[in-house]
CSV table of C-alpha atoms and ligand atoms in Angstrom, one decimal:
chain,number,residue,atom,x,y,z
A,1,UNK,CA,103.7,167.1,45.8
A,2,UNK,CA,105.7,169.7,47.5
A,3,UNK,CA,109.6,169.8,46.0
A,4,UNK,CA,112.2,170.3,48.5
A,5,UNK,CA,115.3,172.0,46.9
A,6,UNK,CA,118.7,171.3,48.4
A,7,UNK,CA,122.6,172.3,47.4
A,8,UNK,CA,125.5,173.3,49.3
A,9,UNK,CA,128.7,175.6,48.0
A,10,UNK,CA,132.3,175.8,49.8
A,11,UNK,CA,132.8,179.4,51.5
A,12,UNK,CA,135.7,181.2,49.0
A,13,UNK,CA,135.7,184.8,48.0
A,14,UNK,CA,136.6,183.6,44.8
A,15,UNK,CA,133.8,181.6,43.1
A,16,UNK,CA,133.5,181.6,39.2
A,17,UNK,CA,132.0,180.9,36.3
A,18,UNK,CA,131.9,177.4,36.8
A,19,UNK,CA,129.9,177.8,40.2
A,20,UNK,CA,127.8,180.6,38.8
A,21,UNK,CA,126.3,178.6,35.6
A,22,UNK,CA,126.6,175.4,37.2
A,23,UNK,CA,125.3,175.9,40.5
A,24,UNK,CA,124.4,179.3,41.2
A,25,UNK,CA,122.1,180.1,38.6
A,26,UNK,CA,120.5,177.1,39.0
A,27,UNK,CA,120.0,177.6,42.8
A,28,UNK,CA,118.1,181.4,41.5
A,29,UNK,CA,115.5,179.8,39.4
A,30,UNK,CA,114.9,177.4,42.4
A,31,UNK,CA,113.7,179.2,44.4
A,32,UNK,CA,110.5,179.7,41.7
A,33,UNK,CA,110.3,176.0,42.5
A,34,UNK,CA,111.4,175.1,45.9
A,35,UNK,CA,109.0,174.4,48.4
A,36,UNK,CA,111.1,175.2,50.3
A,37,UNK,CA,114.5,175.9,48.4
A,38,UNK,CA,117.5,175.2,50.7
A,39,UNK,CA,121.0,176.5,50.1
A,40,UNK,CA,124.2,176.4,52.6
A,41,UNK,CA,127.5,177.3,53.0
A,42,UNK,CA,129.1,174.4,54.0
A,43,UNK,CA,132.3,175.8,56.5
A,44,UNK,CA,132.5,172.0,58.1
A,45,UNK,CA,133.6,170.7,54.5
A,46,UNK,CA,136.2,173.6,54.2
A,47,UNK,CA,137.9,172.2,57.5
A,48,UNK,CA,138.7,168.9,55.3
A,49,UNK,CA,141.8,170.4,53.6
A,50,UNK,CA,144.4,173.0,55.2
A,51,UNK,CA,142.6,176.0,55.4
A,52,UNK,CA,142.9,179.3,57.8
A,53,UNK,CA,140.4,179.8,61.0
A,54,UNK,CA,140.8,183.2,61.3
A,55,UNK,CA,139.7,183.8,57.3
A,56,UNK,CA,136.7,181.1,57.3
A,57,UNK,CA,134.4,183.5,58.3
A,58,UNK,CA,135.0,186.1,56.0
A,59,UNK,CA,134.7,183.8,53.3
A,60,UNK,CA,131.4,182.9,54.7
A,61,UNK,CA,130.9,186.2,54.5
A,62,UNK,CA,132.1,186.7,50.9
A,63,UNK,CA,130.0,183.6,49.5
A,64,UNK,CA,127.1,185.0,51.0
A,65,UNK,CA,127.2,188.1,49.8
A,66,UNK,CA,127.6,186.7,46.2
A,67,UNK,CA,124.9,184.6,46.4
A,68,UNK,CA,122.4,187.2,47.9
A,69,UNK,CA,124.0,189.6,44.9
A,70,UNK,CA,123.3,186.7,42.5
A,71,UNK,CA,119.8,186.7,43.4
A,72,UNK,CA,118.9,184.6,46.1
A,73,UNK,CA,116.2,186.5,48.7
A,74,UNK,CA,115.8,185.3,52.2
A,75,UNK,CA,112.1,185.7,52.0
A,76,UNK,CA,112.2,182.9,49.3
A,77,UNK,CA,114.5,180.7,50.1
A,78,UNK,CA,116.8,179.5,53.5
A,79,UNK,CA,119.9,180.3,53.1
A,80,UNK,CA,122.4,179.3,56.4
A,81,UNK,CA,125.9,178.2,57.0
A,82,UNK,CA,126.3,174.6,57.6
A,83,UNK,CA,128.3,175.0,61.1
A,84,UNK,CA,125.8,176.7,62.9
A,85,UNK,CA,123.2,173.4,62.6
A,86,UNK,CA,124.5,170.7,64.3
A,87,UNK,CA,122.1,168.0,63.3
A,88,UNK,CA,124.6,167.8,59.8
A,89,UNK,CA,127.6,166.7,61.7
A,90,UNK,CA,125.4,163.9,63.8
A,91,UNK,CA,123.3,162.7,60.9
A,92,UNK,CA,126.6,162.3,59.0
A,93,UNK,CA,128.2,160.0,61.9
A,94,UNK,CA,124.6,157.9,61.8
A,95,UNK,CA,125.0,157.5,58.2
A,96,UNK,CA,128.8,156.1,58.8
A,97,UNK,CA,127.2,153.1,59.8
A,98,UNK,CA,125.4,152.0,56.5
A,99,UNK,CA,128.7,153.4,53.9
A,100,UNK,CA,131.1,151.4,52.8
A,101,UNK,CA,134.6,152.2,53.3
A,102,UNK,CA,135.5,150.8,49.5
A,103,UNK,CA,132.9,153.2,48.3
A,104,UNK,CA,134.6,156.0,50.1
A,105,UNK,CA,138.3,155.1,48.7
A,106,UNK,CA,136.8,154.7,45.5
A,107,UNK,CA,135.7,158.5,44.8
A,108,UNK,CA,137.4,160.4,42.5
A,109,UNK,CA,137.2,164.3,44.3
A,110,UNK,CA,139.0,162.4,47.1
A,111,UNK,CA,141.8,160.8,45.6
A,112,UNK,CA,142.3,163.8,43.6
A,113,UNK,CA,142.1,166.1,46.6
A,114,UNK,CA,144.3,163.6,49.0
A,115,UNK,CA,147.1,163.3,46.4
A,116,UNK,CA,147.2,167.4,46.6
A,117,UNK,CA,147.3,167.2,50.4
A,118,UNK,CA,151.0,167.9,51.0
A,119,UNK,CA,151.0,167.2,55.0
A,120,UNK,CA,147.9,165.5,56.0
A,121,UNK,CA,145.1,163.8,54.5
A,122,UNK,CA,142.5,164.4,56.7
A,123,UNK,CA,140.0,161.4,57.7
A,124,UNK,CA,137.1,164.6,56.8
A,125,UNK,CA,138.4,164.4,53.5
A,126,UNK,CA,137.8,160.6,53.0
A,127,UNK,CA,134.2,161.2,55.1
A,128,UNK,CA,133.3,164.5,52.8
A,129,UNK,CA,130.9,162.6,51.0
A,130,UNK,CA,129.0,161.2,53.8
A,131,UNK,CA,128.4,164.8,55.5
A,132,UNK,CA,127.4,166.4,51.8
A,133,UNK,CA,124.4,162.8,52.2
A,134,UNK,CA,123.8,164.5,55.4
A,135,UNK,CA,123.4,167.9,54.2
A,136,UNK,CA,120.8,166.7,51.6
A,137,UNK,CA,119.4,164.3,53.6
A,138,UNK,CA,118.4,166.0,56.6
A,139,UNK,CA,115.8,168.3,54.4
A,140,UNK,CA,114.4,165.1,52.9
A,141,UNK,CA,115.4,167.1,49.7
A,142,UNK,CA,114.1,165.6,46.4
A,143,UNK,CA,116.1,167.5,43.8
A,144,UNK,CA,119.8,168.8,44.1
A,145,UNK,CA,120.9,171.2,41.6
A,146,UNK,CA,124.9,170.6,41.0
A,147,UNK,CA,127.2,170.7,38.6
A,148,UNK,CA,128.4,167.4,37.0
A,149,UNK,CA,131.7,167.6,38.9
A,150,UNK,CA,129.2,166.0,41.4
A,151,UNK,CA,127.5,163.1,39.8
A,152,UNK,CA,129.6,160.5,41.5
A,153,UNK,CA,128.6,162.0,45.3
A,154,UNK,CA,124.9,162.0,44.1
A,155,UNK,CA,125.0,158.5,43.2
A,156,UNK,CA,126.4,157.9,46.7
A,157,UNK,CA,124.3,159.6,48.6
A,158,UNK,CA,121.3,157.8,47.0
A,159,UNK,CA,123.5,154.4,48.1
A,160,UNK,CA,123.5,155.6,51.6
A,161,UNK,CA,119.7,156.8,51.5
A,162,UNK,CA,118.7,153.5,50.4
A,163,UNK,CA,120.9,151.3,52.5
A,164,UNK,CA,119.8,153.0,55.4
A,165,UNK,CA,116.1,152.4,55.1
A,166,UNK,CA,116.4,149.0,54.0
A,167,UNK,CA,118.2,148.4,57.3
A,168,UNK,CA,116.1,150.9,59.4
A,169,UNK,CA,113.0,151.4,58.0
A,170,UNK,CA,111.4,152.2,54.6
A,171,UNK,CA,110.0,155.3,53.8
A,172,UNK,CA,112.6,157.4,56.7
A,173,UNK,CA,114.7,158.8,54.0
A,174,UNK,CA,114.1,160.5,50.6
A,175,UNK,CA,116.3,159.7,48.1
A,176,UNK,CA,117.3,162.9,46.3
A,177,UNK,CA,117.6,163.5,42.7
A,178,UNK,CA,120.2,165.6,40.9
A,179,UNK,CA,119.8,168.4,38.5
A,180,UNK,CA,122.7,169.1,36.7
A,181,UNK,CA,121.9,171.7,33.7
A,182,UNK,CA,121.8,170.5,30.3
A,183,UNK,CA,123.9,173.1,29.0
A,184,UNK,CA,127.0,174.4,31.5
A,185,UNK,CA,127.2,171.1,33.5
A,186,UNK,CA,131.1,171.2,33.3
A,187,UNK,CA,132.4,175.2,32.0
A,188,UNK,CA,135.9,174.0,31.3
A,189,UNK,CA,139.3,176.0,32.3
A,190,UNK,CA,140.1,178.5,29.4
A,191,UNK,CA,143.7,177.7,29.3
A,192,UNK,CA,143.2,173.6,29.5
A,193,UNK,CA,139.8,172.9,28.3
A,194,UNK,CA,140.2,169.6,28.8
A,195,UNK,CA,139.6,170.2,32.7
A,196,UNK,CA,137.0,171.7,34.5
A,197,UNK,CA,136.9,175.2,35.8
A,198,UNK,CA,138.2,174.8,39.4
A,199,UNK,CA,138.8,177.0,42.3
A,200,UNK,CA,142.2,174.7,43.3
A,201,UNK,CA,142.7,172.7,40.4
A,202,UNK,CA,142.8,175.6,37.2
A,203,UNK,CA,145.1,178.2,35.9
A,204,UNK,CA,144.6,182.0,36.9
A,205,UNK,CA,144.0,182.8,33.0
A,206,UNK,CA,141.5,179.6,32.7
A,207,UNK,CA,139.6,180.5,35.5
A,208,UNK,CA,136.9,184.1,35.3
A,209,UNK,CA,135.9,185.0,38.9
A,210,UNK,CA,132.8,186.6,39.3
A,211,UNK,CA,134.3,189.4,40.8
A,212,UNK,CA,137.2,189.9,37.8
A,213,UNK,CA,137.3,193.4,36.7
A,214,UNK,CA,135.8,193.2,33.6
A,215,UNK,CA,139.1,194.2,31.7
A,216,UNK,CA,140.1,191.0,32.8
A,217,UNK,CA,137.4,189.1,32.2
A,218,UNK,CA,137.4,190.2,28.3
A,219,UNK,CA,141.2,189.8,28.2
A,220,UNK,CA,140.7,186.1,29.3
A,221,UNK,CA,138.1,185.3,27.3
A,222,UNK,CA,140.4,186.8,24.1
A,223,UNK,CA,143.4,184.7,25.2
A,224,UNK,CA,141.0,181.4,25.6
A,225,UNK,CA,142.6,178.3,23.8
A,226,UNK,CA,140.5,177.6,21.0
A,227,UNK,CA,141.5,174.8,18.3
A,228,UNK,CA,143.6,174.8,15.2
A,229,UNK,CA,140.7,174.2,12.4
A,230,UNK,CA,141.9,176.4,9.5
A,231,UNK,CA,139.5,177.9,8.6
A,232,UNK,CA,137.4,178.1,11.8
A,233,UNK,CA,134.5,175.8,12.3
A,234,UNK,CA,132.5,177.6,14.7
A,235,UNK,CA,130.4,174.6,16.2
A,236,UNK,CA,130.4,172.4,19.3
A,237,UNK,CA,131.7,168.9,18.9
A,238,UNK,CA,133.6,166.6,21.6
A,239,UNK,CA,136.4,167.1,19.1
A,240,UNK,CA,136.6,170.9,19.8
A,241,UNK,CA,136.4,171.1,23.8
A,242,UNK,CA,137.6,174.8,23.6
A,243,UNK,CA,135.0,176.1,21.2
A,244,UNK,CA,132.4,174.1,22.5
A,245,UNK,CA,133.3,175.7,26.3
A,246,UNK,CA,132.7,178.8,24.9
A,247,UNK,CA,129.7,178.3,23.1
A,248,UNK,CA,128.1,176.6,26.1
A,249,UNK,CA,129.0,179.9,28.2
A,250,UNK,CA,127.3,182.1,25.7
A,251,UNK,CA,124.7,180.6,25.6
A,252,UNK,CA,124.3,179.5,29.6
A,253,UNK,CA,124.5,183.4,30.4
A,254,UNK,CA,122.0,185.1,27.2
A,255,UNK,CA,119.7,182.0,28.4
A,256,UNK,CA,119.3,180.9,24.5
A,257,UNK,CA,120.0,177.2,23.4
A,258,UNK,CA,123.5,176.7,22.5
A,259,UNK,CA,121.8,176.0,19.1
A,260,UNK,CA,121.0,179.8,18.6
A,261,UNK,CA,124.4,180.6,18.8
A,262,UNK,CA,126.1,178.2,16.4
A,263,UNK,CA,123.3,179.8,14.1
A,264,UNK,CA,124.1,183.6,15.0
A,265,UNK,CA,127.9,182.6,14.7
A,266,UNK,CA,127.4,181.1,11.2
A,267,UNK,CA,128.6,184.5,9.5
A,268,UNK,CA,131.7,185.0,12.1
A,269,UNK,CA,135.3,185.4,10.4
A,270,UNK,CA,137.0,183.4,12.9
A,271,UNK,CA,137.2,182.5,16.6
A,272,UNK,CA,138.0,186.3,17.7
A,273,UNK,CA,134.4,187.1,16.9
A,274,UNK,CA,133.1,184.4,19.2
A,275,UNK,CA,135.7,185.3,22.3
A,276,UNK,CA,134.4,189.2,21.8
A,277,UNK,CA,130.6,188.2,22.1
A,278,UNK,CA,131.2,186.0,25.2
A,279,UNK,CA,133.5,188.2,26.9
A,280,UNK,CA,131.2,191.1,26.4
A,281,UNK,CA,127.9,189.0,27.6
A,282,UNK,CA,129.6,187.2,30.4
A,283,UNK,CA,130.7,191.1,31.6
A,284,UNK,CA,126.8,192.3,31.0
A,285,UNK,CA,125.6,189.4,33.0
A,286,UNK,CA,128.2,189.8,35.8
A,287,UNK,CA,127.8,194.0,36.0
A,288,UNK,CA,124.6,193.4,38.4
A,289,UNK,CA,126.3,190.8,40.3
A,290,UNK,CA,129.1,192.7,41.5
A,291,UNK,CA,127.1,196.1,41.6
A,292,UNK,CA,124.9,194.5,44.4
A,293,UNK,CA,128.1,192.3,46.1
A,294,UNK,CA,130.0,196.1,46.5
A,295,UNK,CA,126.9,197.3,48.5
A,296,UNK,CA,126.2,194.1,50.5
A,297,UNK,CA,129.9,192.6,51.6
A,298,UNK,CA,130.7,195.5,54.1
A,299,UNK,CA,127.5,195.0,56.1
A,300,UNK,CA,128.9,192.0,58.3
A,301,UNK,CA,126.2,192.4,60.8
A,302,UNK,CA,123.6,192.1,58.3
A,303,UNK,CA,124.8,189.0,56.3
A,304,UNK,CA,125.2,187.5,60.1
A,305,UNK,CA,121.7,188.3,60.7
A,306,UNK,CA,120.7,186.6,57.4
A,307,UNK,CA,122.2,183.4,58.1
A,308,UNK,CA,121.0,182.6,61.7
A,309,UNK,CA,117.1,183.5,60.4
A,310,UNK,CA,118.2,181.0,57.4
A,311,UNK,CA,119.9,178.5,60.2
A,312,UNK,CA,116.6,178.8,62.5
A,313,UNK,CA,114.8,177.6,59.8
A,314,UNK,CA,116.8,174.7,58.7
A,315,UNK,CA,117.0,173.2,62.4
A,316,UNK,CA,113.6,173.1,62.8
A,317,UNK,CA,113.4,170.6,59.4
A,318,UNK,CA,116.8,169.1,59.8
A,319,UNK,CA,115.9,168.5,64.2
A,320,UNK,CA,112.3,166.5,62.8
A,321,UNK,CA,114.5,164.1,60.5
A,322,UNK,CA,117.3,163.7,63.0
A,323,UNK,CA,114.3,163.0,65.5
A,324,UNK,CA,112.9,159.8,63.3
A,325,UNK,CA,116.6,158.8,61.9
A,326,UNK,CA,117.7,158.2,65.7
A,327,UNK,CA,114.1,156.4,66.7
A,328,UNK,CA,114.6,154.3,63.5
A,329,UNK,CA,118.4,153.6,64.7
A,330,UNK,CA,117.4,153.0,68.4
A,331,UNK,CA,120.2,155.7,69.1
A,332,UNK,CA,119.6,158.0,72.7
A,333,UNK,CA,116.7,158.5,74.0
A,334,UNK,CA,113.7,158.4,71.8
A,335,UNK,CA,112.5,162.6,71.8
A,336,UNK,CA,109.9,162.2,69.8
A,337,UNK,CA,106.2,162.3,71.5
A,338,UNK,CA,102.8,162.6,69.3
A,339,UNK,CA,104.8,162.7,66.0
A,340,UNK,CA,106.1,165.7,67.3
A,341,UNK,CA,110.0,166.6,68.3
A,342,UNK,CA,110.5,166.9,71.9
A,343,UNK,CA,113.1,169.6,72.8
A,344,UNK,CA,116.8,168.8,73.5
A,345,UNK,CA,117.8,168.2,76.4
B,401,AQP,N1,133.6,174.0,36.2
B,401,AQP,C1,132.4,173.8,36.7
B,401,AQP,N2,131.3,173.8,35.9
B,401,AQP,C2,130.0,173.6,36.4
B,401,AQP,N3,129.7,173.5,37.7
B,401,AQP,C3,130.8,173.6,38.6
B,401,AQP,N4,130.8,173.6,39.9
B,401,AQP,C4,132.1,173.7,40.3
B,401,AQP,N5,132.9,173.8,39.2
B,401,AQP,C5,132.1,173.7,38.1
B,401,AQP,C6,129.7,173.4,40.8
B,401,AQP,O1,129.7,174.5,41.7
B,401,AQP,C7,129.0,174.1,42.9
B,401,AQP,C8,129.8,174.6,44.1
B,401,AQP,O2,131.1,173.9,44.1
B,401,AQP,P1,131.9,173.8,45.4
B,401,AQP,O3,131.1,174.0,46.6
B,401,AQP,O4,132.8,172.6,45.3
B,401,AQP,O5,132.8,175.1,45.3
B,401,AQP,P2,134.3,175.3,44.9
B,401,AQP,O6,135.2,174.6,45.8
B,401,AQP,O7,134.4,176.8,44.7
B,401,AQP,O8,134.2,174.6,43.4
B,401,AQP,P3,135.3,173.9,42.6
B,401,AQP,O9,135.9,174.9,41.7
B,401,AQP,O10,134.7,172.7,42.1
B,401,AQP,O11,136.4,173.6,43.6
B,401,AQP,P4,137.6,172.6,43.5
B,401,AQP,O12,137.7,172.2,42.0
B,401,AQP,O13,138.7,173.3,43.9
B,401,AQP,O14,137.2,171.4,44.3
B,401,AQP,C9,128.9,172.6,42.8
B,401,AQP,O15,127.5,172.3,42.6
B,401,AQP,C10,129.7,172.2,41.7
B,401,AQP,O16,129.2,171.1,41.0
């Protein structure tokens, strides 16, 4: 049976190591996979929190040239920006009607998020979750590859899915499975390993950008907080959150089992030996990333180009759900005729 990929990422020029092993690299290999593979860049969740019009486009811009630099190739997969489909933002306001309010409150991104808010806590950011349903659920996408900052959302949107064809019809929506990697689920902040690598939440030192010269990348990487085992046990362990963040990236960007590492690392005289090696891989694995982002981000026109073939594609699929979730719902007039989507008038 045919797999149909789906993920979304936030438009930012700065997306790191957390994104990249979590999300990005996972969105690469899908596209082996995908039939088809379907990534966005999702400006209408970026409007949820204060945020500057005149910049969200460039940082459209910026996030697509990363992930086209990263890999991703328009001939295998659809890659779009989440504005220019409209069928998300009306899909999202017809799943309204089958989430629950409490469910909504309940999330942990939002009431992190709303207590940072410092004018206004926006009614998007309480609906954020409902649109990210939408996003996945337009596609009738089976798998979503995410990092496991985004369990609780996943387990959400499969609520909604199946509340909504209980109520409306079996069988009208897929309900989507994550895939969150094994290894490099959560890269943690190098300063406070006890929290995740965040684009708003971490430290400046925690936090390696893709696009960190890699001077700086090496020099956080030899400053990461470790532990205080004298001597140095050089092994993963839910006791050691710092050593075990930076075995995990090691091993997420060599593509070796953690395993392999803790074995190669066996003969190391201390921690410094093991913030060297994953400085120095994490900059071999980045070098080709930002080699390609350097030639791609100054063609505007071209990354424009790329994301209205992607967003022709997507409304084709997303216009064919929409069609059966608003017959199901009894919403507007009924455009389908033969099975087949009417056009919109
Ligand atoms: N630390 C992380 N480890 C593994 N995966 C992560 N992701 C985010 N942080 C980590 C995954 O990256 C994907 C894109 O996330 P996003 O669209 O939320 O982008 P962002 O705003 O740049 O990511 P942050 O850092 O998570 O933002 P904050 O913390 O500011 O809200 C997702 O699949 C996510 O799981």
């Amino acid at each position: 049976m045919a797999r149909v990929i789906f993920s979304g990422i936030q438009p930012t020029g700065r997306k790191h190591l957390g994104n990249y092993i979590g999300a990005i690299m996972q969105y690469v290999a899908g596209q082996e996979r995908g039939e088809p593979a379907i990534y966005c860049i999702v400006d209408l969740h970026a409007t949820t929190v204060a945020y500057d019009p005149a910049q969200l486009r460039e940082r459209v811009h910026d996030t697509t040239a990363i992930l086209l630099a990263a890999g991703l190739e328009p001939e295998r997969c659809i890659l779009f920006r989440q504005g220019d489909v409209a069928e998300h933002s009306e899909l999202c306001w017809l799943l309204t009607s089958v989430t629950a309010l409490g469910e909504l409150n309940r999330m942990h991104q939002f009431r992190d998020k709303s207590a940072a808010q410092r004018e206004l806590v926006s009614a998007g950011l309480l609906l954020y979750p409902v649109l990210q349903a939408a996003d996945v659920l337009a596609y009738r996408a089976h798998e979503v590859p995410v990092g496991e900052d985004q369990r609780e959302h996943l387990e959400l949107m499969r609520n909604i899915a199946e509340r909504f064809n209980t109520r409306f019809g079996a069988g009208t929506l897929v309900i989507p499975e994550h895939r969150i990697p094994e290894v490099g689920a959560r890269v943690r902040d190098l300063q406070e390993p006890e929290r995740k690598m965040s684009t708003t939440g971490g430290s400046e030192q925690g936090t390696v950008y893709l696009l960190d010269e890699p001077d700086a990348i090496r020099r956080k990487f030899k400053r990461a907080v470790t532990d205080s085992d004298d001597p140095p046990v050089l092994r993963r362990g839910d006791d050691k959150p710092g050593v075990t963040n930076l075995i995990d990236i090691l091993a997420s960007v060599r593509v070796v089992s953690p395993q392999s590492v803790e074995q190669e690392l066996a003969s190391a005289r201390g921690y410094g030996d093991l913030k060297l090696a994953v400085g120095d891989a994490v900059v071999e694995a980045l070098a080709p990333l930002q080699e390609r982002y350097r030639a791609l981000r100054p063609d505007q026109q071209g990354l424009e180009d790329v994301l209205a073939a992607g967003a022709d594609k997507a409304r084709a699929i997303a216009a064919e759900t929409l069609a059966d979730v608003r017959a199901a719902m009894g919403v507007g007039r009924d455009r389908r005729a033969n099975g087949r989507v009417r056009g919109w008038v």
